[in-house]
CSV table of C-alpha atoms in Angstrom, one decimal:
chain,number,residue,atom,x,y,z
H,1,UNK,CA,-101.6,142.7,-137.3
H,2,UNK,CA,-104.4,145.1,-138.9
H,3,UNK,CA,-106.9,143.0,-138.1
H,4,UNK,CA,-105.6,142.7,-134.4
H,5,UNK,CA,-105.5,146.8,-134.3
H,6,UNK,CA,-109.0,147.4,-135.4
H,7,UNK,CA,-110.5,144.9,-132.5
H,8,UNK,CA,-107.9,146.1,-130.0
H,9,UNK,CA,-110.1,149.0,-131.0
H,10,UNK,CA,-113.4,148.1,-131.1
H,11,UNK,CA,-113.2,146.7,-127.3
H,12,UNK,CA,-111.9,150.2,-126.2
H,13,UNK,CA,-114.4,151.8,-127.7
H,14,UNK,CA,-116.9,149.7,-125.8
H,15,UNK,CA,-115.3,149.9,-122.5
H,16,UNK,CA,-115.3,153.4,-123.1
H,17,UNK,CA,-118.7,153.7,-124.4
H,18,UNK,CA,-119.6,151.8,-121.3
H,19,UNK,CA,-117.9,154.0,-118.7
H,20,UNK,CA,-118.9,157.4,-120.1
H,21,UNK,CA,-122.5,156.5,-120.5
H,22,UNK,CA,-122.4,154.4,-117.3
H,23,UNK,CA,-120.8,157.5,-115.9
H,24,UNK,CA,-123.6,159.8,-116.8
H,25,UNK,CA,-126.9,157.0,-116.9
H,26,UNK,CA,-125.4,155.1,-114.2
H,27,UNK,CA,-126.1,150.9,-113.9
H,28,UNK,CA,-129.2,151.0,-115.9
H,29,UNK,CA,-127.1,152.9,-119.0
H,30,UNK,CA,-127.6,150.5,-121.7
H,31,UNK,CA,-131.7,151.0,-121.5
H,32,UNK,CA,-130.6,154.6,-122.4
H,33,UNK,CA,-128.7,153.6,-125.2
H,34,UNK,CA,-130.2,155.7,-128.2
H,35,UNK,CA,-130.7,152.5,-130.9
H,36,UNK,CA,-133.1,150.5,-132.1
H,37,UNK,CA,-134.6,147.4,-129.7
H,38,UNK,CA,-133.7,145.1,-132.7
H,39,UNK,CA,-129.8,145.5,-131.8
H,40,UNK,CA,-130.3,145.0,-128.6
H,41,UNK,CA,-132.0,141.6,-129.3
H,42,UNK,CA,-129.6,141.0,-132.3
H,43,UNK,CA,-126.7,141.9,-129.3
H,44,UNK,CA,-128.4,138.8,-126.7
H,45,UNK,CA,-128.6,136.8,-129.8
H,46,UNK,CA,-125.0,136.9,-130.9
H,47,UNK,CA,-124.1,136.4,-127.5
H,48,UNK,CA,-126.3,133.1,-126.9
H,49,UNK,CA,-124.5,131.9,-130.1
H,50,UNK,CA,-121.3,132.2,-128.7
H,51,UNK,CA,-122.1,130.4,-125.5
H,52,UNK,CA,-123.2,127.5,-127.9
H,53,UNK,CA,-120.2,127.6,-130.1
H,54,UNK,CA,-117.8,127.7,-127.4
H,55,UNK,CA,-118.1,125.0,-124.9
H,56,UNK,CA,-115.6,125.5,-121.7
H,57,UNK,CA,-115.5,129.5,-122.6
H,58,UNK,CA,-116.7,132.0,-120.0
H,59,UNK,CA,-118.3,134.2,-123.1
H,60,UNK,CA,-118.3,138.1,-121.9
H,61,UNK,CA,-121.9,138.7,-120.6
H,62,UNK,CA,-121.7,142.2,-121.4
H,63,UNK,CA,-124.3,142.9,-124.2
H,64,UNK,CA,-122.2,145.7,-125.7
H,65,UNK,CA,-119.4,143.4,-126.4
H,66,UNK,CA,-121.6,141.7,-129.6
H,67,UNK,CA,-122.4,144.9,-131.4
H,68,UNK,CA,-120.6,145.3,-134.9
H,69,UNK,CA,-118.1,148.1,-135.5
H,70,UNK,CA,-120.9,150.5,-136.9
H,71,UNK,CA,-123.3,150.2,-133.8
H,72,UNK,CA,-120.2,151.8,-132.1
H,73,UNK,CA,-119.7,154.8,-134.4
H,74,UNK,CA,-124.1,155.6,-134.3
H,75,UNK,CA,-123.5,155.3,-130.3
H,76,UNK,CA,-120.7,157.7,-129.8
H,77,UNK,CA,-122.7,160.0,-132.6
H,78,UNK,CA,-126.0,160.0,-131.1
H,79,UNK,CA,-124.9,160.0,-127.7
H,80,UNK,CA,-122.2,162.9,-128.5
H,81,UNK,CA,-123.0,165.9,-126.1
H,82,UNK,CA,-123.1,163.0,-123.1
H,83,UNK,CA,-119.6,162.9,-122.5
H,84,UNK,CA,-117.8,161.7,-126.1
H,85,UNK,CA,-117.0,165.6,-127.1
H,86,UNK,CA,-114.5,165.3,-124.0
H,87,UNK,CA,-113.1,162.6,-125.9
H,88,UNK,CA,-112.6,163.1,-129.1
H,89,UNK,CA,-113.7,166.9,-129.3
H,90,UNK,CA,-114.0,166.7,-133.4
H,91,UNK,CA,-117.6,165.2,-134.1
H,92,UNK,CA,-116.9,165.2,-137.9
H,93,UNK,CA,-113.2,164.0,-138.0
H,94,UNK,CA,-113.9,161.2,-135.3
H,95,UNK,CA,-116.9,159.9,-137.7
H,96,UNK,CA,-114.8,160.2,-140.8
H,97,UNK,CA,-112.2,158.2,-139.0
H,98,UNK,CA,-114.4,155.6,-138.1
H,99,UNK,CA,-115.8,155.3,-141.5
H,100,UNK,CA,-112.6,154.6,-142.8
H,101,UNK,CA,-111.4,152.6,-140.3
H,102,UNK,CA,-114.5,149.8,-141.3
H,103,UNK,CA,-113.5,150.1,-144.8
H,104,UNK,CA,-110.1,148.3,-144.0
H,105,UNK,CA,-112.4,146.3,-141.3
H,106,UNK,CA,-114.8,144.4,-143.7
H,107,UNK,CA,-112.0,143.2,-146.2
H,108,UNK,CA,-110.0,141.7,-143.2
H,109,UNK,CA,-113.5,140.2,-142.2
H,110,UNK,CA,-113.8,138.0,-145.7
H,111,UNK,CA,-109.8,137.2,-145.7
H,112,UNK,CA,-109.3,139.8,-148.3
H,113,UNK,CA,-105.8,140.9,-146.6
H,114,UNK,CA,-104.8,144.5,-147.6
H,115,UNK,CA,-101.5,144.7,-149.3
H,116,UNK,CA,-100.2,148.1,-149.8
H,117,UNK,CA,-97.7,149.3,-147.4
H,118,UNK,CA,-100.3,152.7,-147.0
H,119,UNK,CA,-102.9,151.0,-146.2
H,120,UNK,CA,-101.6,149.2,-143.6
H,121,UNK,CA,-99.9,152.6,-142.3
H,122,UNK,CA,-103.3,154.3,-142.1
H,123,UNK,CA,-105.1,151.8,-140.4
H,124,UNK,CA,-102.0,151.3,-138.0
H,125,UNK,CA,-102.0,155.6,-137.4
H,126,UNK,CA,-106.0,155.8,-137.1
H,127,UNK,CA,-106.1,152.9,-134.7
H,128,UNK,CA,-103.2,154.9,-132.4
H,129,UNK,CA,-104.8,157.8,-132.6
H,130,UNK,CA,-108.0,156.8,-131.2
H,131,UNK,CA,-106.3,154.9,-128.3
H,132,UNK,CA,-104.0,157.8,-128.1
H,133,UNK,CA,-107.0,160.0,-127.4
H,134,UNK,CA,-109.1,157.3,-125.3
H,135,UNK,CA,-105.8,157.3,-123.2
H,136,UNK,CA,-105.6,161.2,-122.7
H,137,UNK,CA,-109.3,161.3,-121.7
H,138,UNK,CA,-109.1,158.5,-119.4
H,139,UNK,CA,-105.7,159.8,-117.6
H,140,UNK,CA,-107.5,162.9,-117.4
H,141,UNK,CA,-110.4,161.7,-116.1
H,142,UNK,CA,-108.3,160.3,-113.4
H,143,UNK,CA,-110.4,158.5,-110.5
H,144,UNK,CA,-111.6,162.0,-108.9
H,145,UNK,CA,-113.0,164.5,-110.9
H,146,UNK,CA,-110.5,166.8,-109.2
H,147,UNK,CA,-107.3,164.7,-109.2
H,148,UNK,CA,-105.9,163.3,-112.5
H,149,UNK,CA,-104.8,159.5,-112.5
H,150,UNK,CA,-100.7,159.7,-113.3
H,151,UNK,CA,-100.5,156.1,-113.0
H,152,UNK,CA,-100.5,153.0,-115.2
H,153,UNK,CA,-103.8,151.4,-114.7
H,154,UNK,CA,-104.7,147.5,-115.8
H,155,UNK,CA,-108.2,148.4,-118.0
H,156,UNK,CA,-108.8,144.7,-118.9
H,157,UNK,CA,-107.7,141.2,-118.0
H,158,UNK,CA,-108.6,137.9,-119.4
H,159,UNK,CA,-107.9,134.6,-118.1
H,160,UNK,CA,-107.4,131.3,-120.4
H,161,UNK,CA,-111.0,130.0,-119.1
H,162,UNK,CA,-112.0,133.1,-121.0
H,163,UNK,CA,-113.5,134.7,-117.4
H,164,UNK,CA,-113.2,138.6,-118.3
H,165,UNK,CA,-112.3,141.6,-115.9
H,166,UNK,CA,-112.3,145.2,-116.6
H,167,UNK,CA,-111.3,148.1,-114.3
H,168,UNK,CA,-109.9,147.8,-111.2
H,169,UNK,CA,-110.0,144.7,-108.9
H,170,UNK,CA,-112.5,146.7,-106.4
H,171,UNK,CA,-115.0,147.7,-108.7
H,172,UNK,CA,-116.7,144.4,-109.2
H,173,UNK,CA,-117.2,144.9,-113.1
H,174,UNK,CA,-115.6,141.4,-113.8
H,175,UNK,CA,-117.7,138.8,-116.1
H,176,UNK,CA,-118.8,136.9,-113.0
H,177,UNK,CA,-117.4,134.7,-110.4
H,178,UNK,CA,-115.1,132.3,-112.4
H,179,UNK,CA,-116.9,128.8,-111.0
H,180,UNK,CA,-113.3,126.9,-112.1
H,181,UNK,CA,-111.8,125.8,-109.0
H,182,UNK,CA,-107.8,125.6,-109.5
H,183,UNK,CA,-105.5,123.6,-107.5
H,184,UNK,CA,-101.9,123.5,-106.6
H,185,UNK,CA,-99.7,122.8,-109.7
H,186,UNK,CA,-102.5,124.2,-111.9
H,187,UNK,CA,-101.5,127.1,-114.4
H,188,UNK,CA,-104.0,129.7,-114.8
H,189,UNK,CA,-102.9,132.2,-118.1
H,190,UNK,CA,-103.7,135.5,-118.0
């Protein structure tokens, strides 16, 4: 369950680290991503793996989506006063939450399962918190700057072909044009 909280996480953080800096750099935002070139090639990389490994898998084309857990704290630090202080509002605590957030990560990672009960609680009340306050910015944010959004709103859909789409149905942000052709009697899982 920990281990399902944490990456619940992490992909909010992206699509969030997506929007705000999409919101402010517009399409071309990830050339003004404030990191080194090496993780955007280590990114492609990671992502060309996957293709390989997964045979019948629309992989997410969306370089973000193969960054580690730490690449996403350095972004939302160095790229603070571009829209992640409306956010969070706490620079320090958000960092320190982070931080301990990939120490229960990494032992999850190398099937070192955490046992204590407080462990599990503090990972479980960190991960909520975020989202909690991803939530409150988004709802705030609404879909005009001068009218909040006061309705649920479907942020991310996958299918079982693995065919990925965020945001609304309108916006075109999906992974692509699925190329699997159903027919009638098929099942498609979403």
């Amino acid at each position: 369950m920990r281990d399902e909280q944490i990456g619940a996480l992490e992909n909010i953080l992206r699509d969030l680290i997506e929007r705000v800096l999409s919101g402010k750099y517009g399409a071309d935002w990830l050339s003004q991503l404030r990191i080194g070139e090496d993780r955007l090639v280590r990114w492609a990389d990671r992502r060309e793996e996957e293709s390989k490994r997964r045979p019948g898998v629309s992989v997410d084309p969306r370089p973000l989506y193969y960054s580690e857990f730490t690449d996403l704290a350095s972004i939302i630090d160095k790229h603070w006063d571009d829209g992640f202080i409306d956010c969070f509002r706490d620079k320090k605590r958000i960092q320190f939450d982070l931080k301990r957030l990939l120490g229960y990560r990494n032992p999850a990672a190398h099937s070192r399962p955490l046992v204590m009960p407080w462990e599990q609680d503090l990972v479980s009340g960190l991960t909520g918190l975020i989202r909690n306050e991803v939530t409150i910015y988004l709802s705030e944010k609404g879909t005009t700057e001068d009218e909040p959004d006061f309705f649920a709103r479907i942020e991310d859909v996958v299918d079982h072909f693995g065919n990925r789409y965020v945001g609304s149905a309108t916006d075109s942000r999906g992974s692509g044009t699925p190329s699997q052709r159903l027919y009638v009697g098929d099942v498609l899982t979403l």
